[in-house]
Short mmCIF file of C-alpha atoms in Angstrom, two decimals:
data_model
loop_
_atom_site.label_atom_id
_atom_site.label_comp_id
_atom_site.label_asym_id
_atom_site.label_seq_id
_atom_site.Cartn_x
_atom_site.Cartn_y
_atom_site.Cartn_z
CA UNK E 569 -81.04 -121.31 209.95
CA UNK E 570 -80.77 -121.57 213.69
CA UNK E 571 -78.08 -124.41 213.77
CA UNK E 572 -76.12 -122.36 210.91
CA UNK E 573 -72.33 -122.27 211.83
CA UNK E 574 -71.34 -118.49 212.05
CA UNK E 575 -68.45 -117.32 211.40
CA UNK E 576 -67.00 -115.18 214.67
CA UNK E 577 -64.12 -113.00 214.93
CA UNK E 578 -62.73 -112.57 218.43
CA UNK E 579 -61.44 -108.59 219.21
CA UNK E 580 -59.12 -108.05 222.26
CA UNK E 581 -57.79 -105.01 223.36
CA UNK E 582 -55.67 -103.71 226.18
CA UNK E 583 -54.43 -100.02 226.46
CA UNK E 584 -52.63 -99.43 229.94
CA UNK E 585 -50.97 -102.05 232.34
CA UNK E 586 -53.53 -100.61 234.72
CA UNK E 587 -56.30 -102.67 232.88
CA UNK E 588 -54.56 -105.47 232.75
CA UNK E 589 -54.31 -105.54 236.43
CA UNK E 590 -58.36 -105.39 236.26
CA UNK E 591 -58.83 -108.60 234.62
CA UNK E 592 -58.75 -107.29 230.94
CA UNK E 593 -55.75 -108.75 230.28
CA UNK E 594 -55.05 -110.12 227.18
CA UNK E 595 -54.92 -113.88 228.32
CA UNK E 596 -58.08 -113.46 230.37
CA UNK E 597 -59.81 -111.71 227.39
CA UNK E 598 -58.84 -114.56 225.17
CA UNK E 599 -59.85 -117.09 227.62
CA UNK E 600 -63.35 -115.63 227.86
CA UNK E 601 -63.81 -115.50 224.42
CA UNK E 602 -63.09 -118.94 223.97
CA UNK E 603 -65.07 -120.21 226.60
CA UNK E 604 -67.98 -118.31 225.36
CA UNK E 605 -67.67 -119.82 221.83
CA UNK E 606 -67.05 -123.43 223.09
CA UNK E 607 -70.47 -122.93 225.03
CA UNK E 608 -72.40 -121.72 222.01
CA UNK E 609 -71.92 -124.68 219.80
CA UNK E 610 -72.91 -122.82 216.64
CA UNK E 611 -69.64 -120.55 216.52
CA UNK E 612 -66.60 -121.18 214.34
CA UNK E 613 -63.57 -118.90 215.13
CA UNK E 614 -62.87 -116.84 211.49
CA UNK E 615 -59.89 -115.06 213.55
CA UNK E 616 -58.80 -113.41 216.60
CA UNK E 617 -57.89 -109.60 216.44
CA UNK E 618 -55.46 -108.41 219.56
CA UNK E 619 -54.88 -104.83 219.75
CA UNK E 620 -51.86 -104.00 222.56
CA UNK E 621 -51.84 -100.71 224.16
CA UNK E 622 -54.10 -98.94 222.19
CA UNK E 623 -56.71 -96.70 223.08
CA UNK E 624 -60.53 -97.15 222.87
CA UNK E 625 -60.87 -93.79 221.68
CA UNK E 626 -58.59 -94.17 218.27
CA UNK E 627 -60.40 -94.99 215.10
CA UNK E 628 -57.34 -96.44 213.86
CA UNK E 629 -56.22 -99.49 215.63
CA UNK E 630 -54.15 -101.94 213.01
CA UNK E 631 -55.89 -104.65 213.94
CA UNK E 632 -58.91 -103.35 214.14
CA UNK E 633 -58.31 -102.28 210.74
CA UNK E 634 -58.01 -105.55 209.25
CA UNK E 635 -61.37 -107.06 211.66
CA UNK E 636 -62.98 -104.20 208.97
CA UNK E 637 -61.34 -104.96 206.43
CA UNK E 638 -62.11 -108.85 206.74
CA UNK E 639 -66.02 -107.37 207.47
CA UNK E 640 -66.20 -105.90 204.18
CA UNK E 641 -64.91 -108.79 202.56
CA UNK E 642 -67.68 -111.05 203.92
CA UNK E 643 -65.68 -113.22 205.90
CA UNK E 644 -67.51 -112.60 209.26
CA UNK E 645 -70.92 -112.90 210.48
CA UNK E 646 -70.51 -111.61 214.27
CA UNK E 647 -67.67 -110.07 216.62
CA UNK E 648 -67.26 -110.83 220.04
CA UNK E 649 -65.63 -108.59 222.63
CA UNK E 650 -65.97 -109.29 226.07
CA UNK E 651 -66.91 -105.64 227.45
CA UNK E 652 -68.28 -102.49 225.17
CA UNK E 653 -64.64 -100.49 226.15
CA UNK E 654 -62.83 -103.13 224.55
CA UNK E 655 -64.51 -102.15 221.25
CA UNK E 656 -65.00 -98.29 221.91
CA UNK E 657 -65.38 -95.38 223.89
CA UNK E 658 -66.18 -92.83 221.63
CA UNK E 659 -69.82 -92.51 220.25
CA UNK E 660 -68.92 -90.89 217.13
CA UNK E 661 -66.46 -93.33 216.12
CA UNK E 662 -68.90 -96.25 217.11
CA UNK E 663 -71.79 -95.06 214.90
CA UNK E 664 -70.10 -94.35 211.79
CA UNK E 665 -68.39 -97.90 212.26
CA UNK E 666 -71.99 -99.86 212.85
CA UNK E 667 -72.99 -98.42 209.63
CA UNK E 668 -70.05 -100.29 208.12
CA UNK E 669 -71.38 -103.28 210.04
CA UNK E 670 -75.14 -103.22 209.22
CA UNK E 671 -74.61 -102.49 205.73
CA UNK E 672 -72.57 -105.87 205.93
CA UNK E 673 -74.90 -107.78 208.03
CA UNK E 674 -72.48 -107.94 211.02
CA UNK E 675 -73.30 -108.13 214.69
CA UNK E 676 -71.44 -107.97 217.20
CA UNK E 677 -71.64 -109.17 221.20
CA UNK E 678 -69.89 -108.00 224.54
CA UNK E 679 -69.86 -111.61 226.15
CA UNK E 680 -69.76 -110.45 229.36
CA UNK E 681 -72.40 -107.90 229.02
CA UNK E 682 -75.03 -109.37 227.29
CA UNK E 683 -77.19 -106.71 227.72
CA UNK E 684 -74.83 -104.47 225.02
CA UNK E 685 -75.76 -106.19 221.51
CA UNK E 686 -77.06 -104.86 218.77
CA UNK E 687 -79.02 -108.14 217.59
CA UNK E 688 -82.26 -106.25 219.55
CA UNK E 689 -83.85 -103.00 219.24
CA UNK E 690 -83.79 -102.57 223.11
CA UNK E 691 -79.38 -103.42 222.88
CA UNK E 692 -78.98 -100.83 220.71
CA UNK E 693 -81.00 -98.23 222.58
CA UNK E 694 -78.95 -99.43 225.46
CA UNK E 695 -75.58 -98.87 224.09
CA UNK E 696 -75.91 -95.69 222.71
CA UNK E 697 -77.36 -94.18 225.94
CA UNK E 698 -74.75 -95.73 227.06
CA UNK E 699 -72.73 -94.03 225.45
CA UNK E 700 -74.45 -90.69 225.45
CA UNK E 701 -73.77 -90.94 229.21
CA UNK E 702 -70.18 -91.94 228.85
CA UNK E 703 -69.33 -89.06 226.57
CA UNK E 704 -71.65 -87.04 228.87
CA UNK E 705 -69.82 -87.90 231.97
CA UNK E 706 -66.33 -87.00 230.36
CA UNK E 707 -67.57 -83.33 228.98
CA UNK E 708 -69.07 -82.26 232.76
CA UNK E 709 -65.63 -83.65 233.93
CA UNK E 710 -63.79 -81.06 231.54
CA UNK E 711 -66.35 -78.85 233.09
CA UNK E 712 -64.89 -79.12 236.97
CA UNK E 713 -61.21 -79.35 235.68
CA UNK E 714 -62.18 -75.82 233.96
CA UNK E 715 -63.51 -74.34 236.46
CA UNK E 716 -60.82 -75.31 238.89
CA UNK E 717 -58.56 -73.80 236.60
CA UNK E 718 -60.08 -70.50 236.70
CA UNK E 719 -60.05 -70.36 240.13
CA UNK E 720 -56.49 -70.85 240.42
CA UNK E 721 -56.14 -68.09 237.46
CA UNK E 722 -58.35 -65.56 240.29
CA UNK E 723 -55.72 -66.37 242.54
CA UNK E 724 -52.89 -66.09 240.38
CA UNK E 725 -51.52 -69.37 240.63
CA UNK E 726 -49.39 -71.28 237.49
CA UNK E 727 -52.28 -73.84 235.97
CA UNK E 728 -50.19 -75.74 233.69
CA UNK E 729 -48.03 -75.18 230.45
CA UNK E 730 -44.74 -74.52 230.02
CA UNK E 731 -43.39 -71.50 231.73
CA UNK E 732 -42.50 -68.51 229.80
CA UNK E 733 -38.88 -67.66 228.90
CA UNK E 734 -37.84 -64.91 231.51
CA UNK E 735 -39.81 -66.81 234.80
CA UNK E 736 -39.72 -68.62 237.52
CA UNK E 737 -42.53 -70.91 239.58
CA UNK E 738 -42.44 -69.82 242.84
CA UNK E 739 -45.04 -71.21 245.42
CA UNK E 740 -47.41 -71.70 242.67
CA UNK E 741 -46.89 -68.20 241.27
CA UNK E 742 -44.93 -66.77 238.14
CA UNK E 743 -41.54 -65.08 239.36
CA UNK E 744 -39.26 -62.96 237.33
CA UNK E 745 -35.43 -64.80 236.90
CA UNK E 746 -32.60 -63.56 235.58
CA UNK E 747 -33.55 -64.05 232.14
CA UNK E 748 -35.94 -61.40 231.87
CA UNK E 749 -33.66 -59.05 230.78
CA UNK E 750 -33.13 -61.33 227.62
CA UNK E 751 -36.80 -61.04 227.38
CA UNK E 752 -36.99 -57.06 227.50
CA UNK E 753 -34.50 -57.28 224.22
CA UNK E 754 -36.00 -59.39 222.64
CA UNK E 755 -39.34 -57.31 222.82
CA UNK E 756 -37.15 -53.70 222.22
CA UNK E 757 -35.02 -55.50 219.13
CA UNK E 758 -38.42 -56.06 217.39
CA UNK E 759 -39.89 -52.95 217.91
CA UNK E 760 -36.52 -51.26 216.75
CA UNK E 761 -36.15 -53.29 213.42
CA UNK E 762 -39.83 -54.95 212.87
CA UNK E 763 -38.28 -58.15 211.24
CA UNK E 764 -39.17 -61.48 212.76
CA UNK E 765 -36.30 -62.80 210.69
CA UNK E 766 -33.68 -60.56 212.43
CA UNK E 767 -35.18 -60.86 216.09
CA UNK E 768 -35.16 -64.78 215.73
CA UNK E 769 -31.12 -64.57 214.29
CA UNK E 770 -30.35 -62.27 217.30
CA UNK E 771 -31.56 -64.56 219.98
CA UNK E 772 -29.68 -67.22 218.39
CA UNK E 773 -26.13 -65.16 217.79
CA UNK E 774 -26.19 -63.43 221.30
CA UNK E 775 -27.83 -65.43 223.45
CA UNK E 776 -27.36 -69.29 222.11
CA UNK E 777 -31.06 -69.61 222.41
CA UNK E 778 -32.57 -72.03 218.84
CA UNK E 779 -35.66 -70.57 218.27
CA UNK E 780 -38.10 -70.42 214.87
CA UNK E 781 -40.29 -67.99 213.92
CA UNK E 782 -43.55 -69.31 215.37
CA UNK E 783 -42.49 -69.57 219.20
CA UNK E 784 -40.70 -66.17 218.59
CA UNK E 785 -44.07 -64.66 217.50
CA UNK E 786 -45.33 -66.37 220.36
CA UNK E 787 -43.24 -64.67 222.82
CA UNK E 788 -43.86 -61.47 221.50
CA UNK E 789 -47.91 -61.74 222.07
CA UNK E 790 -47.54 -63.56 225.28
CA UNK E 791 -49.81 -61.36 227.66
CA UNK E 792 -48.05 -62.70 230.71
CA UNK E 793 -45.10 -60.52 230.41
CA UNK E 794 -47.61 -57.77 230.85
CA UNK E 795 -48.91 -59.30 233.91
CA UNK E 796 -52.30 -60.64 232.03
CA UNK E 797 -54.01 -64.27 232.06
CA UNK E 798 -57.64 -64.39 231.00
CA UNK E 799 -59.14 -61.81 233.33
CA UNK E 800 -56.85 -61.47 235.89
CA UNK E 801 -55.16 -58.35 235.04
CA UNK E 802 -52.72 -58.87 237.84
CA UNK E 803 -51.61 -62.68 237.42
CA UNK E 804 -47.91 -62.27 237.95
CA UNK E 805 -45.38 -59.60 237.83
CA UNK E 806 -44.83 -58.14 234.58
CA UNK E 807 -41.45 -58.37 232.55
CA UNK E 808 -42.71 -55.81 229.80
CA UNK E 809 -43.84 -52.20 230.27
CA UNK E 810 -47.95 -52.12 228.87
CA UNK E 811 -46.66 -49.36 225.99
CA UNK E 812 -43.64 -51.59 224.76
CA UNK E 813 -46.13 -54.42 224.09
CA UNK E 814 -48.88 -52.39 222.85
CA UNK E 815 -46.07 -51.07 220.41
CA UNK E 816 -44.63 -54.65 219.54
CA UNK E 817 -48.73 -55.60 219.17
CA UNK E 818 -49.45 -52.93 216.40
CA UNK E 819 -45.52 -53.89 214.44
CA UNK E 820 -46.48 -57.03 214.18
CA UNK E 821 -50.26 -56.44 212.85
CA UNK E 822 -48.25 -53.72 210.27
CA UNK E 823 -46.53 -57.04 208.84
CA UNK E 824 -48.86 -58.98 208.28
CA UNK E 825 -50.69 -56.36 206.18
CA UNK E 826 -47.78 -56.08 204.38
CA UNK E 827 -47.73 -59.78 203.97
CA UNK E 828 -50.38 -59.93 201.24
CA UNK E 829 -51.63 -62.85 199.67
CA UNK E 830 -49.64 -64.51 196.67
CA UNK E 831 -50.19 -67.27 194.55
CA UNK E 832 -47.32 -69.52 194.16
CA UNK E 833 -47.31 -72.51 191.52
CA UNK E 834 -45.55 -74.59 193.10
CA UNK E 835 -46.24 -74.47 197.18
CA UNK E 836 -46.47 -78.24 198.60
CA UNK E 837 -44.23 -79.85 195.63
CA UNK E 838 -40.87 -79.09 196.37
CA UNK E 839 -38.90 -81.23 199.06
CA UNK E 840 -35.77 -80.88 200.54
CA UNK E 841 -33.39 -83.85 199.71
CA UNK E 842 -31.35 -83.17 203.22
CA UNK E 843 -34.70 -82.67 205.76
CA UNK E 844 -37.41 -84.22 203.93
CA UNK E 845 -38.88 -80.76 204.83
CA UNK E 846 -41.03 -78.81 202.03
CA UNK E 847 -39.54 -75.82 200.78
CA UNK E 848 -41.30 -72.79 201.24
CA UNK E 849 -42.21 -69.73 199.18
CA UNK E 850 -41.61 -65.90 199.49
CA UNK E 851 -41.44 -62.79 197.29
CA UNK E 852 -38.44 -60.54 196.46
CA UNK E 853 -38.89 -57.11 195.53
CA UNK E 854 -35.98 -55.55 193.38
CA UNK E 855 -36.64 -51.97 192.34
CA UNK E 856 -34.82 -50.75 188.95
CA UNK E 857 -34.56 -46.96 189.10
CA UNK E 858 -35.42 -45.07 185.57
CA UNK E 859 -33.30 -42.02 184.32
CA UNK E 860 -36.68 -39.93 185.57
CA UNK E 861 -36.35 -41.37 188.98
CA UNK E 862 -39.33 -43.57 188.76
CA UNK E 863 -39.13 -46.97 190.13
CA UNK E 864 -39.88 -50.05 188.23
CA UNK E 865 -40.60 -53.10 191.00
CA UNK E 866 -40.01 -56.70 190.07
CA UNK E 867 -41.47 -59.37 191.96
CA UNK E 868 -39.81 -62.86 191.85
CA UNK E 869 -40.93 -66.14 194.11
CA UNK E 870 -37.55 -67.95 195.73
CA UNK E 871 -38.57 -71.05 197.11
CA UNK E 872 -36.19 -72.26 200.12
CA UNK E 873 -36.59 -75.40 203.07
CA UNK E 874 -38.78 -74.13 205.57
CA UNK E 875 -36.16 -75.87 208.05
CA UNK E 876 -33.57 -74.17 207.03
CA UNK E 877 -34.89 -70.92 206.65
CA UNK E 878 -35.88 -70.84 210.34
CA UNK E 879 -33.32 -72.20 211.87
CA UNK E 880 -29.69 -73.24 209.32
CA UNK E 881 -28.71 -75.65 212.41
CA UNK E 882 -31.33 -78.06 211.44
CA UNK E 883 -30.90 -78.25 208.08
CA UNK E 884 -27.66 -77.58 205.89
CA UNK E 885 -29.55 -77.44 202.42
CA UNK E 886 -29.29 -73.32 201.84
CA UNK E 887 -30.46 -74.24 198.15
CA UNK E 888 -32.95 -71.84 196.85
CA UNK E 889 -34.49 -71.77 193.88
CA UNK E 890 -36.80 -69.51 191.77
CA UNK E 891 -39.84 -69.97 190.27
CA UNK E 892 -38.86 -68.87 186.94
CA UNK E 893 -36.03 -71.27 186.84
CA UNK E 894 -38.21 -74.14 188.50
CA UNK E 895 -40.76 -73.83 185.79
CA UNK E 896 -38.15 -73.65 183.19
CA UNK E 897 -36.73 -77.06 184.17
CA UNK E 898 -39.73 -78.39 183.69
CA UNK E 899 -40.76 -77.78 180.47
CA UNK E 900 -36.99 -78.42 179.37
CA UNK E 901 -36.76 -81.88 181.41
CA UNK E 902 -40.07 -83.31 182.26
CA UNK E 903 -40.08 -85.69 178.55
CA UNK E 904 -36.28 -86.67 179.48
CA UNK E 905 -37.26 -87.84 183.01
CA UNK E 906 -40.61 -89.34 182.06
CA UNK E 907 -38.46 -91.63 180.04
CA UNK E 908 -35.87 -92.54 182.79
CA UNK E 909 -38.55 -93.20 184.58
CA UNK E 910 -40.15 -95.84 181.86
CA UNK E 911 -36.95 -97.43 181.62
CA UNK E 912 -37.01 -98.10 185.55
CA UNK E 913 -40.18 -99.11 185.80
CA UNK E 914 -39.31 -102.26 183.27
CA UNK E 915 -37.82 -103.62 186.09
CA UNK E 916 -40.85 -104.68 188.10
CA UNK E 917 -40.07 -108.06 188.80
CA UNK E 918 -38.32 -106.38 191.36
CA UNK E 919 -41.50 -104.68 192.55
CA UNK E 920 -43.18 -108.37 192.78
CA UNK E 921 -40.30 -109.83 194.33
CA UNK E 922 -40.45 -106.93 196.97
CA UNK E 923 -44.59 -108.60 197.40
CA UNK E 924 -43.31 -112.11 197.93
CA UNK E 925 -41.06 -111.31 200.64
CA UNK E 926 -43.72 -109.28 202.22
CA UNK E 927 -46.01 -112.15 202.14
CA UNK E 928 -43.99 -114.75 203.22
CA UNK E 929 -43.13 -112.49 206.45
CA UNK E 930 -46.96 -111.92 206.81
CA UNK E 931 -47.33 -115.56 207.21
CA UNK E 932 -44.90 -115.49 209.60
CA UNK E 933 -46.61 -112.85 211.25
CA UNK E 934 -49.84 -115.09 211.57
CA UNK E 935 -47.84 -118.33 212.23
CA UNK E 936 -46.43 -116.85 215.32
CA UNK E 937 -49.96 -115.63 216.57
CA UNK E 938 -51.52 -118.83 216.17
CA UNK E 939 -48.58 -120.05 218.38
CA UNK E 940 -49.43 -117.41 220.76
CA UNK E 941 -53.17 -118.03 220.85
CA UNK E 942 -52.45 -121.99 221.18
CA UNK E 943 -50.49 -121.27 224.64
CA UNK E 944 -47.33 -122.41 222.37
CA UNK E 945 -45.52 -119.03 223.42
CA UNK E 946 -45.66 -116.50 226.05
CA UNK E 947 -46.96 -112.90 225.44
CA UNK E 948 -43.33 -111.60 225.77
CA UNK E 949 -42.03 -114.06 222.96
CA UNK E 950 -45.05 -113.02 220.95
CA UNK E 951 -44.55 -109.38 221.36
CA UNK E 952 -40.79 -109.48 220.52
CA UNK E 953 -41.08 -111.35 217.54
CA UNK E 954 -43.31 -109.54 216.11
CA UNK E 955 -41.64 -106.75 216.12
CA UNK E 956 -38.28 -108.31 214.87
CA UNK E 957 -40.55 -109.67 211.57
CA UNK E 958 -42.51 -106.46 211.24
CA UNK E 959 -39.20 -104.53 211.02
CA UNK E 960 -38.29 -106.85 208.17
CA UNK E 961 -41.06 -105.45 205.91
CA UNK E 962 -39.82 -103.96 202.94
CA UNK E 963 -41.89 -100.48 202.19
CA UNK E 964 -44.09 -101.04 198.98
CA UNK E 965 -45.17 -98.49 196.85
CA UNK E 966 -48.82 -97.02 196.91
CA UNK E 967 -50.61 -98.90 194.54
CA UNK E 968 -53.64 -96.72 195.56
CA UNK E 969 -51.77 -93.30 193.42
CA UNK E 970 -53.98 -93.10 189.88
CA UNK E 971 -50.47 -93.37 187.72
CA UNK E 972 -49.94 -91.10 185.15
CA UNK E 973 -49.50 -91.92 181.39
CA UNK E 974 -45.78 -91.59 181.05
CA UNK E 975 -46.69 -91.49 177.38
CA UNK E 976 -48.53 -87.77 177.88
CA UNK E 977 -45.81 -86.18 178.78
CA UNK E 978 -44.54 -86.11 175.39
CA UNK E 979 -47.10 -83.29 174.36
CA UNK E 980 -45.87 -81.25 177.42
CA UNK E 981 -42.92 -80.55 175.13
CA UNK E 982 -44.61 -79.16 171.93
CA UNK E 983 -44.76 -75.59 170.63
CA UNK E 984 -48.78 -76.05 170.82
CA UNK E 985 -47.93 -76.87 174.51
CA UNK E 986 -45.85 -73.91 174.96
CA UNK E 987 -48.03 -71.21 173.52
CA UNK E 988 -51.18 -72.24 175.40
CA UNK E 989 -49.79 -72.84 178.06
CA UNK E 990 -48.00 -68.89 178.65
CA UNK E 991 -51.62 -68.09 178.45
CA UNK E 992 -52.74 -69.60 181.92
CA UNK E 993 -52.86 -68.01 185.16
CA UNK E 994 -50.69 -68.88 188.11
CA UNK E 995 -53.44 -70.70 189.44
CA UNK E 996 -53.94 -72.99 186.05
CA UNK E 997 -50.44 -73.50 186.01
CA UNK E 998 -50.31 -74.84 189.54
CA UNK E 999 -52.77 -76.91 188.98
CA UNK E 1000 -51.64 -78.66 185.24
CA UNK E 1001 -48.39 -79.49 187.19
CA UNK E 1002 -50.25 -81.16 190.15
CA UNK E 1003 -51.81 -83.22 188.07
CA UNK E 1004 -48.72 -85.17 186.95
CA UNK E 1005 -46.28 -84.41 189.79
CA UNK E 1006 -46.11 -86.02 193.06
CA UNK E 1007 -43.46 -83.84 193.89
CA UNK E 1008 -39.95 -82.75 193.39
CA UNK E 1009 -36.39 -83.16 195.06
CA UNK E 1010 -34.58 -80.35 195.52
CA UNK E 1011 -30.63 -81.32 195.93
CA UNK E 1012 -27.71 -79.17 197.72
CA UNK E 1013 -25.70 -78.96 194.40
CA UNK E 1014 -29.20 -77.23 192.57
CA UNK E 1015 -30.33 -80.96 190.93
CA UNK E 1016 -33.93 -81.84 190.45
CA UNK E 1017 -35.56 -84.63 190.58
CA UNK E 1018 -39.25 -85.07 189.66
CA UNK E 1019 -41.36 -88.17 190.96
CA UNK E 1020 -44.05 -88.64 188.96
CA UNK E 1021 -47.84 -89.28 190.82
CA UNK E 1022 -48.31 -93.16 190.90
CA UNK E 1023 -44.60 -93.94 190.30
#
């Protein structure tokens, strides 16, 4: 067993130009590997993983990826790195993935730290005090940043952030400019017609200023324009007078009280054909007015794009649709597009022909590595061409979507269908259409399309 030929994949990684200056380049990573391997005699290169300019503390690296991937398939008995950074930095992320490994019977070996392995007891103790310490270290440095932070807050001084709309940093400190009267609108507009909708519209039409509802909102409870950070009562000159905000404060609470919670059936399924944007949900209220005088509310649910609804600059789809007539279409038109849909999908040569080309650009992909790892090419002519194959990838479809039985859909269009189904709840109704709907296309001209999960 001694002089049994393992199978070793090589992982480089560089994240900054910095490093590279520090003799982790990629060539000198690379070269130690090698050297190391040559020396062992019992080592056969499986594959070499390079990683360029990513960080140690992502999980999701793509070649690091497929060094997992390859680890699960069998293919690799140890990985060699030549420092513990190059593999990770995060001890979260490197104990859940040495589970992977040990339940595959993979070890792995910093070269040039031989004293980080995890073929011993003592090497793993090592490395995860190791990086106890590391993670340790970066938490107590939070600690000083934090604390010089609050200092500057005592004093006054601008930490970091963007500056609010309506200041100024002078010498450190927050200075009124001369749009803090746009400011002191803003804040008296609200308070005079309590609609987010209307304050955001107003800032656009009289002062050119593109703004959704979310940063609008944030304005509004922004405690600097009192004066306020943290504790420091006193941080800067206030914009606002203490009773207009207080004011604005208890509006704003008042709406979202009124903004009760609704069901809707079909939030996270509709997407704008224009944006790519989902479309979003709200209720309308129409009273009808009795011959007593009574009132009679109606509630409907219009779904619009959340784009466009915030701001009609970014998006020119002003489609909206209700839910009535959205659940209408679909018991009226799922069976007709279930069976455009089989139709299409008899054409899935196409869909293999797509996999070919894939493949024979993958090949490419590793051709051109090899090259690379040879000394054939330079890094730069590695790098570039690459890219230029990887941007001839054609997207495939995700194989990984459970599809539907087109065939099902049939009974979605039967009077049995119909009658139970008027006796579900919002909520049961939601949830029958998620199970056969990926989502669906909502078109300027008032067109649906439905794509079918799987398809």
């Amino acid at each position: 067993m001694a002089n049994e030929i393992k199978q070793v994949a090589l992982y480089i990684r560089v994240s900054t130009d910095q490093q590279a200056k520090h003799g982790d380049s990629l060539d000198e990573q690379q070269h130690t590997l090698n050297e190391y391997v040559r020396q062992q005699g019992n080592m056969r290169v499986f594959k070499t993983y390079i990683d360029d300019g990513i960080s140690g503390q992502k999980l999701y690296r793509d070649e690091f990826q497929k060094l997992l991937d390859d680890v699960k398939k069998g293919r690799i008995d140890t990985i060699l790195f030549t420092k513990l950074d190059r593999w990770f930095r995060n001890l979260r992320h490197y104990l859940n993935i040495q589970e992977i490994l040990d339940k595959n019977n993979v070890t792995w070996l910093a070269v040039t730290q031989p004293f980080f392995n995890t073929e011993t007891a003592m090497g793993r103790s090592f490395v995860n005090q190791s990086m106890g310490f590391a993670e340790l270290e970066a938490q107590m440095t939070s600690e000083r940043i934090r604390a010089v932070f609050d200092n500057k807050i005592r004093k006054g001084e601008v930490v970091s952030g963007k500056v609010p709309l309506g200041y100024d940093i002078k010498d450190k400190h927050l200075v009124p400019n001369e749009k803090a009267k746009i400011v002191k609108e803003i804040f008296q507009y609200y308070l005079e017609t309590g609609s987010m909708r209307a304050t955001v519209r107003h800032l656009e039409n009289h002062f050119s200023m593109t703004r959704d509802y979310q940063s609008v909102r944030q304005m509004l409870t922004n405690r600097k324009y009192i004066g306020e950070l943290r504790d420091n009562k006193n941080f800067c000159k206030p914009i606002i007078d203490r009773d207009v905000f207080e004011r604005v404060q208890l509006q704003l609470s008042k709406n979202i009280r009124m903004n009760k919670k609704r069901d809707y059936m079909f939030t996270g399924l509709l997407v704008c054909s224009e944006c790519g944007c989902n479309y979003s949900a709200t209720a309308v209220i129409s009273r009808y007015v009795r011959k007593d005088g009574t009132t009679n509310p109606n509630e409907r649910h219009l779904y619009r794009c959340t784009k466009n609804r915030n701001n009609a600059k970014k998006c020119s789809n002003k489609k909206g649709i209700y839910e009535t007539t959205l659940e209408n279409f679909l018991l009226e038109n799922i069976e007709k597009q279930a069976e455009e849909l089989s139709v299409k999908m008899q054409q899935e040569p196409e869909v293999k022909k797509t996999k070919n080309t894939n493949d024979k650009i993958k090949k490419k992909i590793d051709r051109l590595k090899k090259a690379y790892l040879n000394e054939v090419i330079t890094l730069e002519e590695y790098k570039k061409d690459r890219e230029e194959l990887e941007a001839l990838l054609i997207p495939e479809r995700d194989n990984k979507i459970a599809k539907i039985d087109l065939n099902s859909l049939h009974n979605y269009s039967t009077a049995e269908f119909r009658d139970g189904y008027k006796q579900l709840t919002i909520s049961e109704k939601s949830s029958l259409w998620r199970q056969v709907i990926k989502n669906i296309v909502v078109y300027p001209d008032g067109n649906l399309k439905i794509n079918f999960l799987g398809y």
